[in-house]
Amino acid sequence: MKSLRRWNCFEMLFLDRESELTSTFFNDNADEIYVSFKLLRVLAFVPSSFLQRVPSRVQDLGFLRYLSVTEWFEGLDYVVSTNQNLQTLVVSRKESQFGAPTLHLPCTIWELPQLRHLKLDKSYVIDPPSMVKDNMRTLSWVCSPHCRAGVYCKFPNIEKFKVSVFSSNNPIVLDNLEYLECLERLSISVAFGCVVTLPKPSMFPSQLKKLRLNGTNLSGSDLKAIEMLPQFKVLKLENAFHGKVWIVQGFSRLEFLLLENKMLEQWMVAGFESFSCLEHLVLRSCYCLEKIPEDMKDISMLKSIELQRCCPSVITSAKRIQEYQRHDYGTVFFEIKIIGEESIPSDDE
């Protein structure tokens, strides 16, 4: 029987449900290799029989940079707290379990000096840090009363911030976002039945470039808070406002717009500069929307309009805009992408 060979240059490990090594990087072609975790830099796994033995084998991960788990298990507190070089921690279940209890993660996570990216799904929460975290760049967590000015001040250099609201007896006010002066990407997801209030126009970070709103139940007037942001490039509205009419007067630098709204009936553009830089428009589940604003015909930057689960009249209006461009400019600036059979108009149309 061959003796197992120890190899200390093992740097990446992915473990699946069957407890088999699915992705590795070695510097040798030995038939049998004894894996040493000492120099491991990237580790990602899901629960398995092997996982229960991991803590006793990875207690000395001084070089670990990235850790992703789908379940916080016994012994992981120690593994995380003793790896002072950890930069990214991801804790996210592959499948959401309805009614599953929320687990509080240890606040010792904040003591990691090199931590830059913390991503938690709705099953896990953590209390805010007591110290300022200058290194933090990405933060994804479940919203709570902690989301106030005193907390935002602890993340002066945060660039990506994802907030999820899944349960609340009282309205959640997401104010004081202006403290996140370096924030470029913001995502807010709200579960059905929860109420969230966005900040006033002057309270959004001036560097904000990308915004995703899901289930926020805003009115069209609430969106005016973001229309004039100077660096704004990407907006995703997924059932984000309840109004049947949306009148736009801004978004002069917006390049990408995703609009998913089952109740919206009329969409109007007021102002020559509105959407003047728009390149890509995506409409999803716009069952009640009558048409795309005809003002879109004058957007020379427009490259594509993607339609998914939209009513036939929306498709017709997109084609009409192409005809306007062909007549007025002698060319068509954008292509129409129709996704799914429900988007295809009938022969009678």
mmCIF file of C-alpha atoms in Angstrom:
data_model
loop_
_atom_site.group_PDB
_atom_site.id
_atom_site.type_symbol
_atom_site.label_atom_id
_atom_site.label_comp_id
_atom_site.label_asym_id
_atom_site.label_seq_id
_atom_site.Cartn_x
_atom_site.Cartn_y
_atom_site.Cartn_z
ATOM 1 C CA MET A 1 0.000 0.000 0.000
ATOM 2 C CA LYS A 2 1.336 3.393 -0.950
ATOM 3 C CA SER A 3 2.061 5.839 1.795
ATOM 4 C CA LEU A 4 0.055 9.042 1.678
ATOM 5 C CA ARG A 5 2.019 12.031 0.541
ATOM 6 C CA ARG A 6 1.664 15.320 2.388
ATOM 7 C CA TRP A 7 1.418 18.420 0.180
ATOM 8 C CA ASN A 8 1.435 21.914 1.678
ATOM 9 C CA CYS A 9 0.632 23.992 -1.421
ATOM 10 C CA PHE A 10 -3.072 23.132 -1.467
ATOM 11 C CA GLU A 11 -4.827 26.483 -1.828
ATOM 12 C CA MET A 12 -8.467 25.968 -2.806
ATOM 13 C CA LEU A 13 -11.121 23.482 -1.742
ATOM 14 C CA PHE A 14 -14.797 23.071 -2.614
ATOM 15 C CA LEU A 15 -16.850 20.344 -0.941
ATOM 16 C CA ASP A 16 -20.254 19.196 -2.154
ATOM 17 C CA ARG A 17 -23.078 17.200 -0.583
ATOM 18 C CA GLU A 18 -21.402 13.887 -1.444
ATOM 19 C CA SER A 19 -18.300 14.944 0.452
ATOM 20 C CA GLU A 20 -16.116 14.698 -2.621
ATOM 21 C CA LEU A 21 -13.394 17.115 -3.637
ATOM 22 C CA THR A 22 -14.948 18.990 -6.569
ATOM 23 C CA SER A 23 -12.383 21.673 -7.323
ATOM 24 C CA THR A 24 -8.743 21.696 -6.337
ATOM 25 C CA PHE A 25 -5.467 23.325 -7.287
ATOM 26 C CA PHE A 26 -2.295 21.338 -6.766
ATOM 27 C CA ASN A 27 1.307 21.679 -7.870
ATOM 28 C CA ASP A 28 1.911 17.972 -8.233
ATOM 29 C CA ASN A 29 0.463 14.978 -10.118
ATOM 30 C CA ALA A 30 0.747 12.466 -7.283
ATOM 31 C CA ASP A 31 -1.819 9.668 -7.323
ATOM 32 C CA GLU A 32 -2.574 10.016 -3.656
ATOM 33 C CA ILE A 33 -2.233 13.239 -1.737
ATOM 34 C CA TYR A 34 -2.812 13.987 1.904
ATOM 35 C CA VAL A 35 -4.516 17.359 2.042
ATOM 36 C CA SER A 36 -2.997 19.865 4.436
ATOM 37 C CA PHE A 37 -5.294 22.763 5.285
ATOM 38 C CA LYS A 38 -2.511 24.930 6.632
ATOM 39 C CA LEU A 39 -2.098 27.101 3.514
ATOM 40 C CA LEU A 40 -5.735 26.992 2.455
ATOM 41 C CA ARG A 41 -6.904 30.354 1.110
ATOM 42 C CA VAL A 42 -10.406 29.656 -0.252
ATOM 43 C CA LEU A 43 -12.914 27.297 1.365
ATOM 44 C CA ALA A 44 -16.558 26.802 0.357
ATOM 45 C CA PHE A 45 -18.830 23.926 1.352
ATOM 46 C CA VAL A 46 -22.346 22.762 2.178
ATOM 47 C CA PRO A 47 -23.393 20.401 5.018
ATOM 48 C CA SER A 48 -22.215 16.803 4.656
ATOM 49 C CA SER A 49 -20.822 13.990 6.766
ATOM 50 C CA PHE A 50 -17.329 15.286 6.029
ATOM 51 C CA LEU A 51 -18.307 18.749 7.192
ATOM 52 C CA GLN A 52 -18.734 17.517 10.754
ATOM 53 C CA ARG A 53 -15.026 16.657 10.818
ATOM 54 C CA VAL A 54 -13.853 19.913 9.279
ATOM 55 C CA PRO A 55 -13.472 22.024 12.449
ATOM 56 C CA SER A 56 -10.907 19.664 13.955
ATOM 57 C CA ARG A 57 -8.878 19.740 10.729
ATOM 58 C CA VAL A 58 -8.935 23.431 9.908
ATOM 59 C CA GLN A 59 -8.178 25.102 13.227
ATOM 60 C CA ASP A 60 -4.944 26.519 11.886
ATOM 61 C CA LEU A 61 -5.987 28.427 8.771
ATOM 62 C CA GLY A 62 -3.690 31.391 9.041
ATOM 63 C CA PHE A 63 -3.833 32.105 5.302
ATOM 64 C CA LEU A 64 -7.588 31.723 4.760
ATOM 65 C CA ARG A 65 -9.005 34.678 2.783
ATOM 66 C CA TYR A 66 -12.441 33.480 1.652
ATOM 67 C CA LEU A 67 -14.958 31.319 3.535
ATOM 68 C CA SER A 68 -18.428 30.430 2.265
ATOM 69 C CA VAL A 69 -20.808 28.137 4.165
ATOM 70 C CA THR A 70 -24.490 27.289 3.754
ATOM 71 C CA GLU A 71 -24.967 26.485 7.418
ATOM 72 C CA TRP A 72 -23.332 27.842 10.547
ATOM 73 C CA PHE A 73 -22.245 24.716 12.434
ATOM 74 C CA GLU A 74 -20.702 23.950 15.809
ATOM 75 C CA GLY A 75 -17.068 24.916 15.989
ATOM 76 C CA LEU A 76 -17.227 27.470 13.187
ATOM 77 C CA ASP A 77 -17.096 30.337 15.697
ATOM 78 C CA TYR A 78 -13.576 29.300 16.608
ATOM 79 C CA VAL A 79 -12.506 28.674 13.020
ATOM 80 C CA VAL A 80 -13.586 32.187 11.991
ATOM 81 C CA SER A 81 -12.307 34.087 15.012
ATOM 82 C CA THR A 82 -8.827 32.565 14.827
ATOM 83 C CA ASN A 83 -8.251 33.325 11.138
ATOM 84 C CA GLN A 84 -7.015 36.881 11.281
ATOM 85 C CA ASN A 85 -6.479 37.137 7.505
ATOM 86 C CA LEU A 86 -10.088 36.352 6.574
ATOM 87 C CA GLN A 87 -11.391 38.969 4.111
ATOM 88 C CA THR A 88 -14.679 37.495 2.850
ATOM 89 C CA LEU A 89 -17.335 35.627 4.820
ATOM 90 C CA VAL A 90 -20.493 34.358 3.110
ATOM 91 C CA VAL A 91 -23.237 32.591 5.072
ATOM 92 C CA SER A 92 -26.188 31.733 2.849
ATOM 93 C CA ARG A 93 -28.477 28.726 2.686
ATOM 94 C CA LYS A 94 -28.978 27.209 -0.731
ATOM 95 C CA GLU A 95 -32.700 26.793 -0.130
ATOM 96 C CA SER A 96 -34.815 29.070 2.033
ATOM 97 C CA GLN A 97 -36.637 27.202 4.783
ATOM 98 C CA PHE A 98 -40.007 28.788 5.545
ATOM 99 C CA GLY A 99 -40.441 29.385 9.253
ATOM 100 C CA ALA A 100 -36.865 28.462 10.070
ATOM 101 C CA PRO A 101 -35.557 30.300 13.159
ATOM 102 C CA THR A 102 -33.158 33.198 12.688
ATOM 103 C CA LEU A 103 -29.686 32.492 13.990
ATOM 104 C CA HIS A 104 -27.575 35.211 15.590
ATOM 105 C CA LEU A 105 -23.947 35.038 14.566
ATOM 106 C CA PRO A 106 -21.213 35.949 17.063
ATOM 107 C CA CYS A 107 -20.110 39.580 17.207
ATOM 108 C CA THR A 108 -16.509 38.371 17.297
ATOM 109 C CA ILE A 109 -16.770 38.354 13.496
ATOM 110 C CA TRP A 110 -16.323 42.138 13.597
ATOM 111 C CA GLU A 111 -12.989 41.684 15.357
ATOM 112 C CA LEU A 112 -11.413 40.237 12.210
ATOM 113 C CA PRO A 113 -8.934 42.963 11.206
ATOM 114 C CA GLN A 114 -8.945 42.195 7.452
ATOM 115 C CA LEU A 115 -12.701 41.626 6.975
ATOM 116 C CA ARG A 116 -13.871 43.426 3.824
ATOM 117 C CA HIS A 117 -16.965 41.547 2.648
ATOM 118 C CA LEU A 118 -19.747 40.117 4.847
ATOM 119 C CA LYS A 119 -22.754 38.574 3.104
ATOM 120 C CA LEU A 120 -25.592 37.056 5.141
ATOM 121 C CA ASP A 121 -28.974 35.815 3.943
ATOM 122 C CA LYS A 122 -32.273 36.206 5.821
ATOM 123 C CA SER A 123 -31.590 33.207 8.059
ATOM 124 C CA TYR A 124 -28.696 34.908 9.818
ATOM 125 C CA VAL A 125 -28.340 38.184 11.689
ATOM 126 C CA ILE A 126 -25.544 39.882 13.542
ATOM 127 C CA ASP A 127 -25.510 42.846 15.902
ATOM 128 C CA PRO A 128 -23.666 45.926 14.621
ATOM 129 C CA PRO A 129 -20.006 46.391 15.518
ATOM 130 C CA SER A 130 -18.863 48.507 18.442
ATOM 131 C CA MET A 131 -15.816 49.664 16.517
ATOM 132 C CA VAL A 132 -15.311 51.474 13.206
ATOM 133 C CA LYS A 133 -14.698 49.035 10.330
ATOM 134 C CA ASP A 134 -12.610 51.007 7.831
ATOM 135 C CA ASN A 135 -11.868 47.949 5.692
ATOM 136 C CA MET A 136 -15.483 46.996 5.019
ATOM 137 C CA ARG A 137 -16.500 47.293 1.361
ATOM 138 C CA THR A 138 -19.510 44.942 1.066
ATOM 139 C CA LEU A 139 -22.264 44.348 3.612
ATOM 140 C CA SER A 140 -25.407 42.257 3.189
ATOM 141 C CA TRP A 141 -27.680 41.718 6.188
ATOM 142 C CA VAL A 142 -31.224 41.627 7.514
ATOM 143 C CA CYS A 143 -32.547 45.040 8.448
ATOM 144 C CA SER A 144 -33.423 45.860 12.049
ATOM 145 C CA PRO A 145 -33.715 48.973 14.210
ATOM 146 C CA HIS A 146 -29.913 48.911 14.104
ATOM 147 C CA CYS A 147 -29.971 50.508 10.628
ATOM 148 C CA ARG A 148 -29.548 54.038 11.897
ATOM 149 C CA ALA A 149 -26.926 56.775 11.791
ATOM 150 C CA GLY A 150 -24.936 55.339 14.690
ATOM 151 C CA VAL A 151 -24.411 52.132 12.743
ATOM 152 C CA TYR A 152 -23.671 53.651 9.341
ATOM 153 C CA CYS A 153 -20.862 55.668 10.876
ATOM 154 C CA LYS A 154 -19.102 52.369 11.603
ATOM 155 C CA PHE A 155 -18.764 51.680 7.860
ATOM 156 C CA PRO A 156 -17.283 54.876 6.385
ATOM 157 C CA ASN A 157 -15.872 53.140 3.276
ATOM 158 C CA ILE A 158 -18.698 50.747 2.420
ATOM 159 C CA GLU A 159 -19.294 50.519 -1.341
ATOM 160 C CA LYS A 160 -21.979 47.820 -1.647
ATOM 161 C CA PHE A 161 -24.868 47.586 0.805
ATOM 162 C CA LYS A 162 -27.753 45.099 0.651
ATOM 163 C CA VAL A 163 -30.631 45.422 3.110
ATOM 164 C CA SER A 164 -33.362 42.804 3.533
ATOM 165 C CA VAL A 165 -36.558 43.393 5.509
ATOM 166 C CA PHE A 166 -38.494 40.199 6.260
ATOM 167 C CA SER A 167 -40.493 40.914 9.391
ATOM 168 C CA SER A 168 -41.432 44.058 11.228
ATOM 169 C CA ASN A 169 -44.423 45.198 13.272
ATOM 170 C CA ASN A 170 -43.537 48.842 12.717
ATOM 171 C CA PRO A 171 -42.442 50.790 9.604
ATOM 172 C CA ILE A 172 -38.716 50.670 8.908
ATOM 173 C CA VAL A 173 -37.106 54.029 8.160
ATOM 174 C CA LEU A 174 -33.941 53.715 6.101
ATOM 175 C CA ASP A 175 -32.654 57.194 6.752
ATOM 176 C CA ASN A 176 -29.168 58.565 7.355
ATOM 177 C CA LEU A 177 -27.808 56.815 4.272
ATOM 178 C CA GLU A 178 -25.848 59.989 3.584
ATOM 179 C CA TYR A 179 -23.332 58.774 6.159
ATOM 180 C CA LEU A 180 -22.282 56.127 3.632
ATOM 181 C CA GLU A 181 -20.344 58.615 1.551
ATOM 182 C CA CYS A 182 -18.548 55.957 -0.529
ATOM 183 C CA LEU A 183 -21.675 53.896 -1.257
ATOM 184 C CA GLU A 184 -22.019 53.032 -4.954
ATOM 185 C CA ARG A 185 -24.447 50.094 -4.942
ATOM 186 C CA LEU A 186 -27.576 49.795 -2.787
ATOM 187 C CA SER A 187 -30.121 46.966 -2.758
ATOM 188 C CA ILE A 188 -33.299 47.013 -0.656
ATOM 189 C CA SER A 189 -35.589 43.959 -0.560
ATOM 190 C CA VAL A 190 -38.826 44.051 1.422
ATOM 191 C CA ALA A 191 -41.077 41.076 2.177
ATOM 192 C CA PHE A 192 -44.829 41.315 1.676
ATOM 193 C CA GLY A 193 -46.562 43.119 4.523
ATOM 194 C CA CYS A 194 -43.539 45.149 5.641
ATOM 195 C CA VAL A 195 -43.398 48.918 5.267
ATOM 196 C CA VAL A 196 -40.201 50.772 4.446
ATOM 197 C CA THR A 197 -39.664 54.513 4.125
ATOM 198 C CA LEU A 198 -36.817 55.769 1.960
ATOM 199 C CA PRO A 199 -34.833 58.911 2.784
ATOM 200 C CA LYS A 200 -35.440 62.370 1.434
ATOM 201 C CA PRO A 201 -33.587 63.406 -1.771
ATOM 202 C CA SER A 202 -30.748 65.126 0.066
ATOM 203 C CA MET A 203 -30.092 62.038 2.178
ATOM 204 C CA PHE A 204 -28.960 59.671 -0.557
ATOM 205 C CA PRO A 205 -25.194 59.245 -0.991
ATOM 206 C CA SER A 206 -24.063 61.431 -3.886
ATOM 207 C CA GLN A 207 -21.814 58.644 -5.253
ATOM 208 C CA LEU A 208 -24.657 56.138 -5.617
ATOM 209 C CA LYS A 209 -24.495 54.481 -9.042
ATOM 210 C CA LYS A 210 -26.690 51.382 -8.790
ATOM 211 C CA LEU A 211 -29.972 50.897 -6.945
ATOM 212 C CA ARG A 212 -32.246 47.862 -6.688
ATOM 213 C CA LEU A 213 -35.643 48.168 -4.989
ATOM 214 C CA ASN A 214 -37.753 45.051 -4.462
ATOM 215 C CA GLY A 215 -41.189 45.136 -2.824
ATOM 216 C CA THR A 216 -40.732 48.587 -1.323
ATOM 217 C CA ASN A 217 -44.319 49.652 -2.164
ATOM 218 C CA LEU A 218 -43.395 53.252 -2.935
ATOM 219 C CA SER A 219 -45.390 55.883 -4.760
ATOM 220 C CA GLY A 220 -44.164 57.499 -7.970
ATOM 221 C CA SER A 221 -43.364 60.682 -6.078
ATOM 222 C CA ASP A 222 -41.035 58.752 -3.763
ATOM 223 C CA LEU A 223 -38.833 57.907 -6.738
ATOM 224 C CA LYS A 224 -38.088 61.584 -7.262
ATOM 225 C CA ALA A 225 -35.607 61.209 -4.413
ATOM 226 C CA ILE A 226 -33.248 59.395 -6.762
ATOM 227 C CA GLU A 227 -33.997 60.993 -10.153
ATOM 228 C CA MET A 228 -31.390 63.723 -9.778
ATOM 229 C CA LEU A 229 -28.478 61.722 -8.356
ATOM 230 C CA PRO A 230 -25.417 62.887 -10.330
ATOM 231 C CA GLN A 231 -23.678 59.485 -10.720
ATOM 232 C CA PHE A 232 -26.756 57.275 -11.110
ATOM 233 C CA LYS A 233 -26.333 54.570 -13.799
ATOM 234 C CA VAL A 234 -28.438 51.482 -12.990
ATOM 235 C CA LEU A 235 -31.989 51.239 -11.574
ATOM 236 C CA LYS A 236 -33.921 48.022 -10.937
ATOM 237 C CA LEU A 237 -37.533 48.403 -9.794
ATOM 238 C CA GLU A 238 -39.074 45.017 -8.990
ATOM 239 C CA ASN A 239 -42.654 45.599 -7.842
ATOM 240 C CA ALA A 240 -41.186 48.553 -6.014
ATOM 241 C CA PHE A 241 -44.027 51.072 -6.240
ATOM 242 C CA HIS A 242 -47.806 50.785 -6.160
ATOM 243 C CA GLY A 243 -48.926 53.660 -8.363
ATOM 244 C CA LYS A 244 -50.705 53.074 -11.657
ATOM 245 C CA VAL A 245 -49.072 56.120 -13.247
ATOM 246 C CA TRP A 246 -45.350 56.920 -13.304
ATOM 247 C CA ILE A 247 -44.221 60.333 -14.556
ATOM 248 C CA VAL A 248 -40.447 60.661 -14.949
ATOM 249 C CA GLN A 249 -38.655 63.999 -15.031
ATOM 250 C CA GLY A 250 -35.071 62.966 -14.313
ATOM 251 C CA PHE A 251 -32.620 60.078 -14.727
ATOM 252 C CA SER A 252 -30.549 62.050 -17.216
ATOM 253 C CA ARG A 253 -27.527 59.746 -16.755
ATOM 254 C CA LEU A 254 -29.289 56.422 -16.297
ATOM 255 C CA GLU A 255 -27.890 53.672 -18.553
ATOM 256 C CA PHE A 256 -29.870 50.596 -17.446
ATOM 257 C CA LEU A 257 -33.503 50.382 -16.322
ATOM 258 C CA LEU A 258 -35.336 47.240 -15.218
ATOM 259 C CA LEU A 259 -39.029 47.721 -14.550
ATOM 260 C CA GLU A 260 -41.160 44.903 -13.153
ATOM 261 C CA ASN A 261 -44.625 46.077 -12.202
ATOM 262 C CA LYS A 262 -47.908 44.203 -12.459
ATOM 263 C CA MET A 263 -50.093 47.237 -11.669
ATOM 264 C CA LEU A 264 -48.511 50.045 -13.702
ATOM 265 C CA GLU A 265 -50.828 51.294 -16.471
ATOM 266 C CA GLN A 266 -49.271 54.520 -17.739
ATOM 267 C CA TRP A 267 -45.633 55.543 -18.012
ATOM 268 C CA MET A 268 -44.858 59.071 -19.146
ATOM 269 C CA VAL A 269 -41.608 60.966 -19.678
ATOM 270 C CA ALA A 270 -41.543 64.707 -19.004
ATOM 271 C CA GLY A 271 -38.382 66.568 -19.867
ATOM 272 C CA PHE A 272 -35.954 66.457 -22.769
ATOM 273 C CA GLU A 273 -33.076 65.119 -20.655
ATOM 274 C CA SER A 274 -35.002 62.205 -19.130
ATOM 275 C CA PHE A 275 -33.396 58.857 -20.020
ATOM 276 C CA SER A 276 -31.139 60.633 -22.539
ATOM 277 C CA CYS A 277 -28.267 58.194 -21.790
ATOM 278 C CA LEU A 278 -30.360 55.031 -21.479
ATOM 279 C CA GLU A 279 -28.786 52.027 -23.229
ATOM 280 C CA HIS A 280 -30.812 49.051 -22.006
ATOM 281 C CA LEU A 281 -34.472 48.816 -21.008
ATOM 282 C CA VAL A 282 -35.931 45.628 -19.484
ATOM 283 C CA LEU A 283 -39.681 45.273 -18.836
ATOM 284 C CA ARG A 284 -40.985 42.249 -16.932
ATOM 285 C CA SER A 285 -44.529 41.257 -15.960
ATOM 286 C CA CYS A 286 -45.938 44.606 -17.080
ATOM 287 C CA TYR A 287 -49.362 43.099 -17.708
ATOM 288 C CA CYS A 288 -51.305 46.365 -17.401
ATOM 289 C CA LEU A 289 -48.862 48.778 -19.036
ATOM 290 C CA GLU A 290 -50.373 50.270 -22.172
ATOM 291 C CA LYS A 291 -47.191 51.275 -23.989
ATOM 292 C CA ILE A 292 -43.590 52.414 -23.785
ATOM 293 C CA PRO A 293 -43.261 56.229 -23.863
ATOM 294 C CA GLU A 294 -42.891 57.437 -27.445
ATOM 295 C CA ASP A 295 -40.189 59.854 -26.253
ATOM 296 C CA MET A 296 -37.861 56.830 -26.275
ATOM 297 C CA LYS A 297 -37.572 57.295 -30.022
ATOM 298 C CA ASP A 298 -35.180 60.214 -29.523
ATOM 299 C CA ILE A 299 -32.698 58.257 -27.361
ATOM 300 C CA SER A 300 -29.743 57.669 -29.662
ATOM 301 C CA MET A 301 -27.857 55.720 -26.948
ATOM 302 C CA LEU A 302 -30.561 53.028 -26.679
ATOM 303 C CA LYS A 303 -29.229 49.602 -27.684
ATOM 304 C CA SER A 304 -31.905 47.134 -26.572
ATOM 305 C CA ILE A 305 -35.430 46.760 -25.208
ATOM 306 C CA GLU A 306 -36.058 43.396 -23.560
ATOM 307 C CA LEU A 307 -39.659 42.345 -22.962
ATOM 308 C CA GLN A 308 -40.637 39.430 -20.733
ATOM 309 C CA ARG A 309 -44.228 38.531 -19.842
ATOM 310 C CA CYS A 310 -45.569 41.818 -21.184
ATOM 311 C CA CYS A 311 -48.889 42.490 -22.872
ATOM 312 C CA PRO A 312 -49.035 42.689 -26.698
ATOM 313 C CA SER A 313 -49.595 46.451 -26.740
ATOM 314 C CA VAL A 314 -46.184 46.993 -25.129
ATOM 315 C CA ILE A 315 -44.502 44.978 -27.857
ATOM 316 C CA THR A 316 -46.425 46.917 -30.475
ATOM 317 C CA SER A 317 -45.282 50.227 -28.988
ATOM 318 C CA ALA A 318 -41.641 49.069 -29.019
ATOM 319 C CA LYS A 319 -41.910 48.242 -32.704
ATOM 320 C CA ARG A 320 -43.602 51.568 -33.354
ATOM 321 C CA ILE A 321 -40.634 53.363 -31.761
ATOM 322 C CA GLN A 322 -38.352 51.499 -34.159
ATOM 323 C CA GLU A 323 -40.459 52.739 -37.053
ATOM 324 C CA TYR A 324 -40.226 56.303 -35.767
ATOM 325 C CA GLN A 325 -36.434 56.055 -35.636
ATOM 326 C CA ARG A 326 -36.269 54.556 -39.108
ATOM 327 C CA HIS A 327 -38.416 57.371 -40.473
ATOM 328 C CA ASP A 328 -36.788 60.268 -38.582
ATOM 329 C CA TYR A 329 -33.158 59.136 -38.518
ATOM 330 C CA GLY A 330 -32.903 56.643 -41.347
ATOM 331 C CA THR A 331 -31.803 53.891 -38.965
ATOM 332 C CA VAL A 332 -32.870 51.924 -35.868
ATOM 333 C CA PHE A 333 -30.679 52.377 -32.799
ATOM 334 C CA PHE A 334 -31.910 49.413 -30.727
ATOM 335 C CA GLU A 335 -33.041 45.800 -30.989
ATOM 336 C CA ILE A 336 -36.114 44.222 -29.415
ATOM 337 C CA LYS A 337 -35.666 41.038 -27.381
ATOM 338 C CA ILE A 338 -38.832 39.091 -26.561
ATOM 339 C CA ILE A 339 -38.421 36.493 -23.800
ATOM 340 C CA GLY A 340 -41.075 33.823 -23.234
ATOM 341 C CA GLU A 341 -44.194 32.836 -25.122
ATOM 342 C CA GLU A 342 -46.434 35.073 -23.015
ATOM 343 C CA SER A 343 -44.756 38.089 -24.577
ATOM 344 C CA ILE A 344 -45.646 37.133 -28.155
ATOM 345 C CA PRO A 345 -48.681 38.998 -29.483
ATOM 346 C CA SER A 346 -51.501 37.067 -31.123
ATOM 347 C CA ASP A 347 -52.025 37.000 -34.899
ATOM 348 C CA ASP A 348 -55.069 39.238 -34.466
ATOM 349 C CA GLU A 349 -52.996 42.104 -33.104
#
